[in-house]
Short mmCIF file of C-alpha atoms and ligand atoms in Angstrom, two decimals:
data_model
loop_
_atom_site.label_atom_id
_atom_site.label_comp_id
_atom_site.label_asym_id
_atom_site.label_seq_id
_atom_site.Cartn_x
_atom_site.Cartn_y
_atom_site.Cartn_z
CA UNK A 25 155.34 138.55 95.16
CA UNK A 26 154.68 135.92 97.58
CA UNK A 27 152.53 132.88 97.12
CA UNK A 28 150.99 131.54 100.29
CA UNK A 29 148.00 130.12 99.18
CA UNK A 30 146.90 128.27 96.06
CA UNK A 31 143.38 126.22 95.44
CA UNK A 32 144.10 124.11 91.98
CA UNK A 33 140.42 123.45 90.79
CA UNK A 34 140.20 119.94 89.42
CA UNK A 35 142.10 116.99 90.96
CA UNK A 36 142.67 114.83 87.76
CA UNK A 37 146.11 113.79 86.10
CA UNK A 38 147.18 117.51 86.04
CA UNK A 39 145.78 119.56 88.99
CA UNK A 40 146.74 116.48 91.45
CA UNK A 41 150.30 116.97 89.93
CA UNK A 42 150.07 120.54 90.29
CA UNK A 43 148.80 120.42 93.99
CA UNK A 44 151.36 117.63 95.02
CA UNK A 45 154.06 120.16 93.51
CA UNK A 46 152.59 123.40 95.11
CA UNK A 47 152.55 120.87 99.05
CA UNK A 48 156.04 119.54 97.80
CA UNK A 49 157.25 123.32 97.95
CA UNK A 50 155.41 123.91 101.32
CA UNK A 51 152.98 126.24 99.82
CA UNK A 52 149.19 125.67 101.17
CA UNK A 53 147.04 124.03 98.60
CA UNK A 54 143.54 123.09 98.50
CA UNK A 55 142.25 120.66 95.77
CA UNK A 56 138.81 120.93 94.36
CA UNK A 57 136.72 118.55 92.14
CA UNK A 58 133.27 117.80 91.51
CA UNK A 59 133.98 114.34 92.33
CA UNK A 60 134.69 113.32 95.61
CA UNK A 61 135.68 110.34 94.15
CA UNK A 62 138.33 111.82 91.98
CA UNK A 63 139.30 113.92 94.80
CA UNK A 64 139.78 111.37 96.97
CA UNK A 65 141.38 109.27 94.69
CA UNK A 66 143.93 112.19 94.65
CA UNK A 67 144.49 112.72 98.21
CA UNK A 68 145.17 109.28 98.33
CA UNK A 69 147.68 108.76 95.56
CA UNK A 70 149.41 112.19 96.62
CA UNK A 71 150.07 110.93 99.78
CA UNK A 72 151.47 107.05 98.86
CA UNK A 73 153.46 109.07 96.35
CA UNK A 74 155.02 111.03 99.27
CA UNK A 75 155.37 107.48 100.85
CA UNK A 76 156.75 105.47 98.67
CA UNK A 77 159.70 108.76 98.50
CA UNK A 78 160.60 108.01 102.17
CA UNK A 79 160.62 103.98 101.39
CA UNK A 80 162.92 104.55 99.23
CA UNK A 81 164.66 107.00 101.70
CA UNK A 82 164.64 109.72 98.66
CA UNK A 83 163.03 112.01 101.39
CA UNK A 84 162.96 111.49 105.53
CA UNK A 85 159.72 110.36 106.57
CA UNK A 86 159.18 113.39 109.01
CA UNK A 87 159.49 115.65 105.35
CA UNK A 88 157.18 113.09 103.75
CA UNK A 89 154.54 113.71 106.93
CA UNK A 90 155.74 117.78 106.66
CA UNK A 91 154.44 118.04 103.11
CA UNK A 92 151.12 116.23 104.03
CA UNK A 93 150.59 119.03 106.30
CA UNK A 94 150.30 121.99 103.13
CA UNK A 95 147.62 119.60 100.89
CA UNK A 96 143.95 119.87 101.82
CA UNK A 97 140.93 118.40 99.92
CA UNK A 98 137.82 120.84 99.37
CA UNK A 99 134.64 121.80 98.15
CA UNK A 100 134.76 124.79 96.05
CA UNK A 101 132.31 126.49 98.43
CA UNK A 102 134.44 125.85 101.60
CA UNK A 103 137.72 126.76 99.92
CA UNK A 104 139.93 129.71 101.12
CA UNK A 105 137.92 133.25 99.30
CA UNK A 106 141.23 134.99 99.84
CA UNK A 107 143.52 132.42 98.48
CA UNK A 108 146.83 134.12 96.16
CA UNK A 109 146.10 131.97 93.38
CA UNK A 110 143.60 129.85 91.74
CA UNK A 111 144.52 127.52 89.08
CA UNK A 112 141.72 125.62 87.60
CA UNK A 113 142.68 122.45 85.96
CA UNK A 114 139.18 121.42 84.42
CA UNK A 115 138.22 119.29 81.58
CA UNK A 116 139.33 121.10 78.33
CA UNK A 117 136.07 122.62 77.69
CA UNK A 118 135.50 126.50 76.47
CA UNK A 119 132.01 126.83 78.39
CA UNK A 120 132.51 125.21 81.15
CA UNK A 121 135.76 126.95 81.93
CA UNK A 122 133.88 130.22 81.56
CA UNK A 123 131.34 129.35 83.73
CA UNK A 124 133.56 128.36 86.37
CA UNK A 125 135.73 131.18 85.94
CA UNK A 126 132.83 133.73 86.08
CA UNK A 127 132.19 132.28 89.58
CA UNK A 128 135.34 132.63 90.84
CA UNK A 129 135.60 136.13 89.90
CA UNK A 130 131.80 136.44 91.88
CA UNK A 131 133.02 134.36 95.10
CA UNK A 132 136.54 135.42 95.53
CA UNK A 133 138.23 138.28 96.48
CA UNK A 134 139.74 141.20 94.29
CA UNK A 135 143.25 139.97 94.70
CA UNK A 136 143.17 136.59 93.68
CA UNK A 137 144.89 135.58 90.69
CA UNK A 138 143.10 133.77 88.35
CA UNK A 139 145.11 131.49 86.30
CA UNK A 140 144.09 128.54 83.90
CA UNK A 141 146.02 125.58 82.97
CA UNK A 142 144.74 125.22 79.57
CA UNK A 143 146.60 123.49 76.73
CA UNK A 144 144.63 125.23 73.84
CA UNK A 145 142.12 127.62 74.71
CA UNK A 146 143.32 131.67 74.11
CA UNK A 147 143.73 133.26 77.86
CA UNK A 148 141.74 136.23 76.36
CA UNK A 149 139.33 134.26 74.80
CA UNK A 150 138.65 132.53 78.86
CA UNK A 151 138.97 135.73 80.24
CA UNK A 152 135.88 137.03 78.94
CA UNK A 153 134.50 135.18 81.49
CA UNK A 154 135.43 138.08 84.06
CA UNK A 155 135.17 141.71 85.21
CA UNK A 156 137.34 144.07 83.49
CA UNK A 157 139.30 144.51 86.86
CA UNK A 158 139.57 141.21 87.25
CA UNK A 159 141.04 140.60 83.87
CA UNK A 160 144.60 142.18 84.99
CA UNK A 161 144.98 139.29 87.11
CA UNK A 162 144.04 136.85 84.89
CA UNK A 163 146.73 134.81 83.38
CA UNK A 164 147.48 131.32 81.62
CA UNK A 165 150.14 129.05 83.87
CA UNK A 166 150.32 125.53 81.51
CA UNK A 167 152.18 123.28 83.19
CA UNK A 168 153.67 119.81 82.20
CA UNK A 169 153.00 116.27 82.72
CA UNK A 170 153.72 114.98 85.25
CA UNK A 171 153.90 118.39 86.81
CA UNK A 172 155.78 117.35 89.61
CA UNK A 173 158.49 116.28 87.85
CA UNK A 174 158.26 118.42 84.81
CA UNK A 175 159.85 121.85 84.96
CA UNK A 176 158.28 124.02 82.54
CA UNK A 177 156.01 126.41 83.35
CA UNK A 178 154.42 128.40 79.96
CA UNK A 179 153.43 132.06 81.32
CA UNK A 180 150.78 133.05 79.24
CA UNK A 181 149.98 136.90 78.67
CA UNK A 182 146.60 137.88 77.53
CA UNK A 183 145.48 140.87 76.06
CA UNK A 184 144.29 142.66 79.31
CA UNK A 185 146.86 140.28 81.79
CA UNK A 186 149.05 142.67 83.59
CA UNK A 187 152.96 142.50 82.62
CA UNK A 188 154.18 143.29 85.64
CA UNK A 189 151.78 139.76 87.47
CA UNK A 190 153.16 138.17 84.52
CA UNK A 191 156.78 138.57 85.49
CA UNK A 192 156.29 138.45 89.09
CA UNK A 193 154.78 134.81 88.80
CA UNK A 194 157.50 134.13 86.07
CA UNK A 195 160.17 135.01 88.94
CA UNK A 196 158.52 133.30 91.49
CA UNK A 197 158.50 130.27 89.40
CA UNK A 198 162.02 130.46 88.60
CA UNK A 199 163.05 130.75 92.39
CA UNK A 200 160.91 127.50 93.10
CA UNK A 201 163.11 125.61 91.06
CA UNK A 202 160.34 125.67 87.69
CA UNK A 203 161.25 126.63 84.69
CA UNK A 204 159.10 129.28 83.45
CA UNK A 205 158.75 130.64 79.67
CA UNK A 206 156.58 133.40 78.97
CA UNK A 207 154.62 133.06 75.90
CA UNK A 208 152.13 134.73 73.50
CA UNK A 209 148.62 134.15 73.79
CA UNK A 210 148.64 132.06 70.94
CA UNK A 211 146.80 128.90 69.85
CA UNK A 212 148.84 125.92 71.64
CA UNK A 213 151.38 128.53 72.65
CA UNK A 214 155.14 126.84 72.33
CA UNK A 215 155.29 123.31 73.37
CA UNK A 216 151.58 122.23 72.22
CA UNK A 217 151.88 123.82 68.87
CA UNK A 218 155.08 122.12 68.22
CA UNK A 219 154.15 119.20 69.32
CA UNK A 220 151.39 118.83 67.44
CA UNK A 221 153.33 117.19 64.69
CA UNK A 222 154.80 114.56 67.60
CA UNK A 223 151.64 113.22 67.52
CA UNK A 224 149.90 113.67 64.29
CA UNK A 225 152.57 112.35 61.85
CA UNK A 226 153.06 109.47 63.79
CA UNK A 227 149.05 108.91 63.59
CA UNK A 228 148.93 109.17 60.10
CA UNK A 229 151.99 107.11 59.40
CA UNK A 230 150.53 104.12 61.64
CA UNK A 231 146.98 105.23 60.00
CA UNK A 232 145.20 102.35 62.23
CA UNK A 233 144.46 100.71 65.12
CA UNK A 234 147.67 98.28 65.19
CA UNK A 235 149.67 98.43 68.14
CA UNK A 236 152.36 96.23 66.24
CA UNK A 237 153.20 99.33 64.29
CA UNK A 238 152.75 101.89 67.44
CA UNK A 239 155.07 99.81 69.25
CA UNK A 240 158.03 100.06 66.60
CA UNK A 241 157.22 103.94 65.63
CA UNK A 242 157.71 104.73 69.34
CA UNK A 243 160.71 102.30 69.23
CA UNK A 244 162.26 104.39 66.73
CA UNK A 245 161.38 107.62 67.89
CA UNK A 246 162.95 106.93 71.61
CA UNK A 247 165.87 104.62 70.43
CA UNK A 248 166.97 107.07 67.11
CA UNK A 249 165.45 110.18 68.07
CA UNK A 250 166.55 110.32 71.11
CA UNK A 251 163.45 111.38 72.95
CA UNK A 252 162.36 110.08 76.49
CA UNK A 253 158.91 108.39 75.10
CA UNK A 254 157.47 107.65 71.79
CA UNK A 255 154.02 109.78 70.51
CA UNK A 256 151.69 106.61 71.01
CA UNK A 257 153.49 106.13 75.07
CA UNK A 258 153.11 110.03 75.63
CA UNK A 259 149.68 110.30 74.66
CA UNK A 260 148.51 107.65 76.66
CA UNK A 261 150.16 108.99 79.05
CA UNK A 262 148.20 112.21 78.57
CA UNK A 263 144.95 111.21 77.92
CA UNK A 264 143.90 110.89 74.61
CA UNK A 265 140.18 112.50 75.12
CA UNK A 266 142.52 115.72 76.34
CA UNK A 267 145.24 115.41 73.38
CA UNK A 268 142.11 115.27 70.76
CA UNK A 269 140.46 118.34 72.14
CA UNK A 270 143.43 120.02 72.04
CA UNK A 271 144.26 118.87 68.80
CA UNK A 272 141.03 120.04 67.49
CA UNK A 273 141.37 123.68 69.50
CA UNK A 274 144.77 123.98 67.92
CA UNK A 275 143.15 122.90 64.13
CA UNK A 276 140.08 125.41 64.36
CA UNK A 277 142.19 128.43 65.88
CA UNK A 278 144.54 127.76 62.69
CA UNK A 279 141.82 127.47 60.28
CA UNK A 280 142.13 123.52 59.40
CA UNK A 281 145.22 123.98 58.31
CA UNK A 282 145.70 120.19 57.17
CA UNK A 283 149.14 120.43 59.39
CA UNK A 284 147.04 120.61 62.65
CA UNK A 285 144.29 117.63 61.64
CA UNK A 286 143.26 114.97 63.99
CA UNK A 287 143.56 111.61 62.89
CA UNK A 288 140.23 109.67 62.93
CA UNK A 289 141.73 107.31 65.20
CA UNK A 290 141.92 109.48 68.15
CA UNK A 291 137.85 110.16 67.60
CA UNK A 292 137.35 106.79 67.40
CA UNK A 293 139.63 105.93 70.39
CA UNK A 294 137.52 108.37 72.75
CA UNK A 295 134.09 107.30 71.41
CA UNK A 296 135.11 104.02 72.69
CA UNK A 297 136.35 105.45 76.23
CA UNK A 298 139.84 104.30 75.74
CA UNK A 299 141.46 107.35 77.10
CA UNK A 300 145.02 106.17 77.96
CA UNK A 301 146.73 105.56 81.20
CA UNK A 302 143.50 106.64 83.36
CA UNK A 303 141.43 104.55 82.42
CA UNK A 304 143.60 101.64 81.49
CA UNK A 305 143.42 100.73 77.87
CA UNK A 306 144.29 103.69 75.24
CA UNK A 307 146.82 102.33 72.41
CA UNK A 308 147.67 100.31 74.65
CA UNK A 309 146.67 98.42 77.45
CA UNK A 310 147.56 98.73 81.20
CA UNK A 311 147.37 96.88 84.71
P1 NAI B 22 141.41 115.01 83.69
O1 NAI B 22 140.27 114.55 82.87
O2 NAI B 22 142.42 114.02 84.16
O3 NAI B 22 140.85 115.76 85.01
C1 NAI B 22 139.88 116.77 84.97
C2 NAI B 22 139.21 116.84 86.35
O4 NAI B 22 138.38 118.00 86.40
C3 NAI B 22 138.31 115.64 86.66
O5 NAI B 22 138.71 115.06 87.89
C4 NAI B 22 136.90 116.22 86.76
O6 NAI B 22 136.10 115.59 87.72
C5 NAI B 22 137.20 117.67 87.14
N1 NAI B 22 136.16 118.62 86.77
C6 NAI B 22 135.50 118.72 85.59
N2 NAI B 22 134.67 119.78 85.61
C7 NAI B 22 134.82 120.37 86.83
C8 NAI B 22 134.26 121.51 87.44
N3 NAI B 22 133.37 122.29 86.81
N4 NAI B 22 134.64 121.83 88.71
C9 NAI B 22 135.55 121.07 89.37
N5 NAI B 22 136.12 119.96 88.82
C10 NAI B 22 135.77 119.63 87.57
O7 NAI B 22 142.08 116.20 82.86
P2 NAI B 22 143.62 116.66 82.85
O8 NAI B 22 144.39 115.84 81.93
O9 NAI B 22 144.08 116.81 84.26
O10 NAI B 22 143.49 118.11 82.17
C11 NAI B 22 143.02 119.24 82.90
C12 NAI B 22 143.41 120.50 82.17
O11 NAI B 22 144.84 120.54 82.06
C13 NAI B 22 142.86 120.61 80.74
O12 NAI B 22 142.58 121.96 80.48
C14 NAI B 22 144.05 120.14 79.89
O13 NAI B 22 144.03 120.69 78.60
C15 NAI B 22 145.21 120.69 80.69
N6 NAI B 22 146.50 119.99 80.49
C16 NAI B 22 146.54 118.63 80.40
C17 NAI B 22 147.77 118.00 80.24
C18 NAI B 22 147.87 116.51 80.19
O14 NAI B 22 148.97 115.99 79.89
N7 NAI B 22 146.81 115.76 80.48
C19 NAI B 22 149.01 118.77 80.15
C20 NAI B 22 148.86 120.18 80.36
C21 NAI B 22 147.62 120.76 80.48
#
Protein backbone atom coordinates (compact mmCIF):
# COMPACT_ATOMS: atom_id res chain seq x y z
CA UNK A 1 0.00 0.00 0.00
CA UNK A 2 1.01 3.42 -0.72
CA UNK A 3 -0.49 6.59 0.64
CA UNK A 4 -0.16 9.58 -1.61
CA UNK A 5 -2.99 11.47 -0.84
CA UNK A 6 -5.00 12.15 2.29
CA UNK A 7 -7.95 14.97 2.86
CA UNK A 8 -8.47 15.01 6.94
CA UNK A 9 -12.09 16.50 7.17
CA UNK A 10 -12.22 18.93 10.06
CA UNK A 11 -9.31 21.25 10.96
CA UNK A 12 -9.83 21.49 14.82
CA UNK A 13 -7.37 20.32 17.69
CA UNK A 14 -7.17 16.82 16.07
CA UNK A 15 -7.46 16.88 12.23
CA UNK A 16 -4.94 20.05 12.19
CA UNK A 17 -2.60 17.63 14.18
CA UNK A 18 -3.33 14.93 11.92
CA UNK A 19 -2.76 17.03 8.67
CA UNK A 20 0.48 18.76 10.09
CA UNK A 21 1.67 15.00 10.73
CA UNK A 22 0.48 13.55 7.30
CA UNK A 23 2.71 17.27 5.50
CA UNK A 24 5.44 16.49 8.22
CA UNK A 25 5.84 12.96 6.45
CA UNK A 26 5.63 14.57 2.91
CA UNK A 27 2.39 12.99 2.16
CA UNK A 28 -0.21 15.49 0.28
CA UNK A 29 -2.92 16.63 2.58
CA UNK A 30 -5.84 18.74 2.13
CA UNK A 31 -7.72 20.12 5.23
CA UNK A 32 -11.41 20.68 5.20
CA UNK A 33 -13.77 22.54 7.62
CA UNK A 34 -16.92 24.25 7.52
CA UNK A 35 -15.27 27.17 8.91
CA UNK A 36 -12.98 29.07 7.06
CA UNK A 37 -12.20 30.55 10.09
CA UNK A 38 -11.15 27.40 11.80
CA UNK A 39 -9.44 26.44 8.72
CA UNK A 40 -7.55 29.24 8.50
CA UNK A 41 -6.78 29.41 11.89
CA UNK A 42 -5.13 25.99 11.11
CA UNK A 43 -3.15 26.80 8.16
CA UNK A 44 -1.84 29.41 10.10
CA UNK A 45 -0.79 27.73 13.31
CA UNK A 46 0.54 24.65 11.14
CA UNK A 47 2.77 26.73 9.50
CA UNK A 48 4.33 29.01 12.70
CA UNK A 49 4.55 25.53 14.20
CA UNK A 50 6.84 24.51 11.28
CA UNK A 51 8.54 27.93 12.02
CA UNK A 52 9.15 28.16 15.23
CA UNK A 53 11.02 24.23 14.47
CA UNK A 54 13.59 26.00 12.21
CA UNK A 55 14.03 28.99 14.99
CA UNK A 56 14.97 26.74 17.07
CA UNK A 57 17.13 25.05 14.31
CA UNK A 58 15.22 21.57 15.28
CA UNK A 59 14.60 21.43 11.41
CA UNK A 60 16.49 23.58 8.38
CA UNK A 61 14.35 26.20 7.21
CA UNK A 62 14.39 24.91 3.50
CA UNK A 63 12.59 21.43 5.29
CA UNK A 64 10.34 23.79 7.26
CA UNK A 65 9.34 25.62 3.63
CA UNK A 66 9.49 21.68 2.03
CA UNK A 67 6.71 20.52 4.34
CA UNK A 68 4.57 23.68 3.60
CA UNK A 69 4.59 22.52 0.15
CA UNK A 70 2.35 18.89 1.01
CA UNK A 71 -0.54 20.99 3.28
CA UNK A 72 -3.37 22.59 1.33
CA UNK A 73 -6.58 24.20 2.75
CA UNK A 74 -10.01 23.19 0.98
CA UNK A 75 -13.52 23.14 0.51
CA UNK A 76 -14.93 19.77 0.62
CA UNK A 77 -16.32 20.30 -2.89
CA UNK A 78 -12.93 21.29 -4.44
CA UNK A 79 -10.99 18.57 -2.64
CA UNK A 80 -9.09 15.76 -4.53
CA UNK A 81 -12.33 12.89 -5.54
CA UNK A 82 -9.54 10.37 -5.93
CA UNK A 83 -7.65 11.04 -2.82
CA UNK A 84 -6.13 7.40 -0.91
CA UNK A 85 -7.60 8.32 2.23
CA UNK A 86 -10.12 10.38 3.93
CA UNK A 87 -10.06 10.84 7.55
CA UNK A 88 -12.80 12.90 8.92
CA UNK A 89 -12.08 14.47 12.20
CA UNK A 90 -15.63 16.05 12.95
CA UNK A 91 -17.34 17.03 16.06
CA UNK A 92 -18.17 13.78 18.00
CA UNK A 93 -21.59 13.54 16.75
CA UNK A 94 -23.39 10.07 15.49
CA UNK A 95 -25.63 11.94 12.77
CA UNK A 96 -23.65 14.20 11.59
CA UNK A 97 -20.80 11.82 10.98
CA UNK A 98 -23.24 9.71 8.99
CA UNK A 99 -24.31 12.31 6.99
CA UNK A 100 -21.00 13.34 6.07
CA UNK A 101 -19.84 9.98 5.54
CA UNK A 102 -22.80 9.08 3.23
CA UNK A 103 -21.51 11.95 1.03
CA UNK A 104 -18.26 10.95 0.76
CA UNK A 105 -19.13 7.57 -0.28
CA UNK A 106 -21.61 9.61 -3.13
CA UNK A 107 -18.71 12.17 -4.23
CA UNK A 108 -15.65 10.09 -4.10
CA UNK A 109 -14.29 7.46 -5.89
CA UNK A 110 -14.52 3.57 -5.26
CA UNK A 111 -11.04 3.38 -3.91
CA UNK A 112 -10.91 5.78 -1.33
CA UNK A 113 -10.56 4.71 2.09
CA UNK A 114 -12.81 5.95 4.39
CA UNK A 115 -11.55 6.21 7.82
CA UNK A 116 -12.95 8.06 11.00
CA UNK A 117 -11.11 9.36 13.87
CA UNK A 118 -13.69 8.77 16.40
CA UNK A 119 -13.01 8.31 20.12
CA UNK A 120 -16.35 6.46 20.92
CA UNK A 121 -18.61 5.83 18.22
CA UNK A 122 -18.61 1.78 16.89
CA UNK A 123 -16.88 1.84 13.19
CA UNK A 124 -19.85 -0.45 12.22
CA UNK A 125 -22.28 1.48 13.81
CA UNK A 126 -20.72 4.84 11.31
CA UNK A 127 -20.44 2.64 8.60
CA UNK A 128 -23.97 2.25 8.03
CA UNK A 129 -23.67 5.35 6.59
CA UNK A 130 -22.26 3.64 3.27
CA UNK A 131 -22.68 1.23 0.35
CA UNK A 132 -22.01 -2.28 1.10
CA UNK A 133 -18.87 -2.03 -1.25
CA UNK A 134 -17.82 0.75 0.28
CA UNK A 135 -17.94 -0.71 3.72
CA UNK A 136 -14.63 -2.94 3.02
CA UNK A 137 -12.80 0.16 2.98
CA UNK A 138 -14.14 1.63 5.77
CA UNK A 139 -12.08 1.64 8.84
CA UNK A 140 -11.55 3.51 12.32
CA UNK A 141 -7.78 5.26 12.52
CA UNK A 142 -8.00 7.13 16.32
CA UNK A 143 -5.20 8.94 16.72
CA UNK A 144 -3.67 10.81 19.79
CA UNK A 145 -3.35 14.21 21.07
CA UNK A 146 -1.33 16.03 19.95
CA UNK A 147 -1.13 13.78 16.95
CA UNK A 148 1.96 15.04 15.82
CA UNK A 149 3.74 14.15 18.58
CA UNK A 150 1.77 11.23 19.79
CA UNK A 151 2.57 7.84 18.30
CA UNK A 152 -0.30 5.68 18.62
CA UNK A 153 -2.38 4.93 16.04
CA UNK A 154 -5.67 2.52 17.22
CA UNK A 155 -6.63 0.45 13.90
CA UNK A 156 -10.06 -0.19 14.25
CA UNK A 157 -11.75 -3.28 12.42
CA UNK A 158 -15.41 -3.23 11.82
CA UNK A 159 -17.62 -5.86 11.07
CA UNK A 160 -17.54 -5.54 7.19
CA UNK A 161 -13.73 -3.57 7.24
CA UNK A 162 -11.47 -5.66 5.17
CA UNK A 163 -8.45 -7.45 7.18
CA UNK A 164 -6.19 -7.34 4.71
CA UNK A 165 -6.79 -2.74 4.43
CA UNK A 166 -6.60 -3.18 8.02
CA UNK A 167 -3.08 -4.53 8.10
CA UNK A 168 -1.87 -2.76 5.16
CA UNK A 169 -2.62 0.71 6.88
CA UNK A 170 -1.34 -0.91 10.21
CA UNK A 171 2.11 -1.51 8.24
CA UNK A 172 2.14 1.59 6.64
CA UNK A 173 1.77 3.24 9.90
CA UNK A 174 4.44 1.38 11.46
CA UNK A 175 6.98 2.29 8.59
CA UNK A 176 6.06 6.10 9.14
CA UNK A 177 7.43 5.95 12.41
CA UNK A 178 3.49 5.61 14.25
CA UNK A 179 2.76 3.24 16.39
CA UNK A 180 -0.18 1.40 15.34
CA UNK A 181 -2.45 -1.13 17.51
CA UNK A 182 -5.19 -2.85 15.97
CA UNK A 183 -8.21 -3.06 18.02
CA UNK A 184 -11.78 -4.44 18.32
CA UNK A 185 -14.60 -2.48 17.37
CA UNK A 186 -15.46 -1.92 20.75
CA UNK A 187 -16.95 0.95 22.77
CA UNK A 188 -13.80 3.34 23.52
CA UNK A 189 -11.62 0.61 22.07
CA UNK A 190 -8.16 0.41 24.32
CA UNK A 191 -6.89 3.68 25.41
CA UNK A 192 -10.43 5.55 25.82
CA UNK A 193 -11.98 2.75 27.73
CA UNK A 194 -9.15 2.64 30.08
CA UNK A 195 -8.91 5.86 30.50
CA UNK A 196 -12.09 6.47 31.38
CA UNK A 197 -11.31 5.95 35.00
CA UNK A 198 -8.22 8.73 34.52
CA UNK A 199 -10.76 11.04 34.37
CA UNK A 200 -13.81 10.03 36.19
CA UNK A 201 -12.32 9.07 39.62
CA UNK A 202 -10.48 12.05 39.75
CA UNK A 203 -13.96 14.00 39.04
CA UNK A 204 -15.67 12.40 41.64
CA UNK A 205 -12.92 12.62 44.19
CA UNK A 206 -12.62 16.58 43.57
CA UNK A 207 -16.66 16.37 43.25
CA UNK A 208 -16.67 20.35 42.49
CA UNK A 209 -15.70 23.18 40.85
CA UNK A 210 -12.41 23.95 43.02
CA UNK A 211 -9.36 24.26 41.18
CA UNK A 212 -7.45 24.24 44.64
CA UNK A 213 -8.19 20.56 44.79
CA UNK A 214 -7.65 19.92 40.80
CA UNK A 215 -4.41 21.46 41.13
CA UNK A 216 -3.07 19.01 43.97
CA UNK A 217 -4.96 15.74 42.44
CA UNK A 218 -3.01 16.41 39.21
CA UNK A 219 0.02 17.19 41.47
CA UNK A 220 -0.15 13.85 42.79
CA UNK A 221 -1.01 12.00 39.90
CA UNK A 222 2.16 13.47 37.77
CA UNK A 223 4.62 13.76 40.78
CA UNK A 224 3.62 9.94 42.44
CA UNK A 225 2.13 8.37 39.58
CA UNK A 226 4.43 9.06 37.40
CA UNK A 227 2.34 10.16 34.48
CA UNK A 228 3.22 13.10 32.04
CA UNK A 229 -0.09 15.27 33.04
CA UNK A 230 -2.68 15.10 35.65
CA UNK A 231 -6.68 14.17 34.52
CA UNK A 232 -7.88 17.89 35.14
CA UNK A 233 -4.40 19.25 32.68
CA UNK A 234 -5.23 16.41 30.05
CA UNK A 235 -8.71 17.13 29.68
CA UNK A 236 -8.33 20.59 29.16
CA UNK A 237 -6.07 19.82 27.03
CA UNK A 238 -8.62 17.74 25.12
CA UNK A 239 -11.55 19.56 25.23
CA UNK A 240 -13.89 18.89 27.72
CA UNK A 241 -17.22 19.22 25.38
CA UNK A 242 -15.25 16.15 23.38
CA UNK A 243 -14.14 14.14 26.68
CA UNK A 244 -18.02 14.39 27.93
CA UNK A 245 -19.43 13.08 24.72
CA UNK A 246 -17.21 10.49 24.77
CA UNK A 247 -17.72 9.79 28.21
CA UNK A 248 -21.35 9.55 27.67
CA UNK A 249 -20.85 7.24 24.24
CA UNK A 250 -18.64 5.01 26.33
CA UNK A 251 -21.55 4.99 29.44
CA UNK A 252 -24.60 4.22 27.03
CA UNK A 253 -22.67 1.53 24.83
CA UNK A 254 -21.92 -0.15 28.41
CA UNK A 255 -25.31 0.18 29.69
CA UNK A 256 -24.68 2.94 32.57
CA UNK A 257 -22.55 0.91 34.10
CA UNK A 258 -21.92 3.38 37.16
CA UNK A 259 -17.97 2.75 36.28
CA UNK A 260 -18.37 4.75 32.97
CA UNK A 261 -20.66 7.87 34.56
CA UNK A 262 -19.99 11.43 33.81
CA UNK A 263 -19.58 13.63 36.55
CA UNK A 264 -22.09 16.55 36.60
CA UNK A 265 -19.31 18.84 36.48
CA UNK A 266 -18.25 18.18 33.03
CA UNK A 267 -22.17 18.98 31.92
CA UNK A 268 -22.06 21.88 33.73
CA UNK A 269 -18.56 22.92 32.48
CA UNK A 270 -19.81 22.70 28.69
CA UNK A 271 -23.20 24.38 29.32
CA UNK A 272 -21.11 27.20 30.35
CA UNK A 273 -18.72 26.99 27.13
CA UNK A 274 -15.66 26.37 29.16
CA UNK A 275 -14.22 23.78 26.92
CA UNK A 276 -10.51 23.71 27.90
CA UNK A 277 -7.45 24.87 26.15
CA UNK A 278 -9.50 26.13 22.91
CA UNK A 279 -11.33 28.27 24.17
CA UNK A 280 -9.30 29.44 27.09
CA UNK A 281 -10.90 28.78 30.40
CA UNK A 282 -11.89 24.93 31.17
CA UNK A 283 -10.69 23.91 34.88
CA UNK A 284 -8.55 26.15 34.42
CA UNK A 285 -7.80 29.24 32.91
CA UNK A 286 -5.41 30.17 30.03
CA UNK A 287 -3.65 33.21 28.16
P1 LIG B 1 -12.78 20.18 17.59
O1 LIG B 1 -14.06 20.67 18.16
O2 LIG B 1 -11.50 20.78 18.04
O3 LIG B 1 -12.82 20.31 15.98
C1 LIG B 1 -13.88 19.85 15.19
C2 LIG B 1 -13.87 20.62 13.86
O4 LIG B 1 -14.79 20.01 12.96
C3 LIG B 1 -14.28 22.08 13.99
O5 LIG B 1 -13.27 22.91 13.44
C4 LIG B 1 -15.58 22.19 13.19
O6 LIG B 1 -15.72 23.42 12.53
C5 LIG B 1 -15.42 21.04 12.21
N1 LIG B 1 -16.69 20.51 11.69
C6 LIG B 1 -17.81 20.20 12.38
N2 LIG B 1 -18.72 19.66 11.56
C7 LIG B 1 -18.16 19.61 10.32
C8 LIG B 1 -18.60 19.15 9.06
N3 LIG B 1 -19.80 18.59 8.89
N4 LIG B 1 -17.75 19.25 8.00
C9 LIG B 1 -16.52 19.80 8.14
N5 LIG B 1 -16.06 20.26 9.34
C10 LIG B 1 -16.86 20.16 10.40
O7 LIG B 1 -12.80 18.60 17.81
P2 LIG B 1 -11.54 17.61 18.02
O8 LIG B 1 -11.14 17.61 19.42
O9 LIG B 1 -10.55 17.88 16.96
O10 LIG B 1 -12.25 16.19 17.76
C11 LIG B 1 -12.55 15.74 16.44
C12 LIG B 1 -12.77 14.24 16.46
O11 LIG B 1 -11.59 13.61 16.94
C13 LIG B 1 -13.91 13.78 17.38
O12 LIG B 1 -14.54 12.68 16.78
C14 LIG B 1 -13.17 13.36 18.65
O13 LIG B 1 -13.87 12.39 19.38
C15 LIG B 1 -11.90 12.78 18.06
N6 LIG B 1 -10.73 12.77 18.96
C16 LIG B 1 -10.48 13.84 19.77
C17 LIG B 1 -9.35 13.81 20.59
C18 LIG B 1 -9.00 14.98 21.45
O14 LIG B 1 -8.08 14.85 22.29
N7 LIG B 1 -9.65 16.14 21.32
C19 LIG B 1 -8.46 12.65 20.62
C20 LIG B 1 -8.77 11.64 19.65
C21 LIG B 1 -9.90 11.69 18.88
Amino acid sequence: MDIKSVIVIGAGTMGSGIAQWFATHHVNVELVDSNQDQLNKALTSIHSSWDKLAQKNKISTAQAEEMKKFLFVKQLSSANKKADLIIEAIIENLEIKKNLFQELDRDFSAHTILASNTSSFPITLLAEAVSDKRKENFIGLHFFNPAIIMKLVEVIVGDKTSTVLAQDLYNWFDQKDKKPAMCKDSPGFIVNRVARNFYGEPLRIVDEDDQEKMREVDHILKEVGGFKMGPFELMDLIGIDINYSVTCSVWDSYNKEPRFAPHKLQKQMVDEGRFGRKTKKGFYQYE
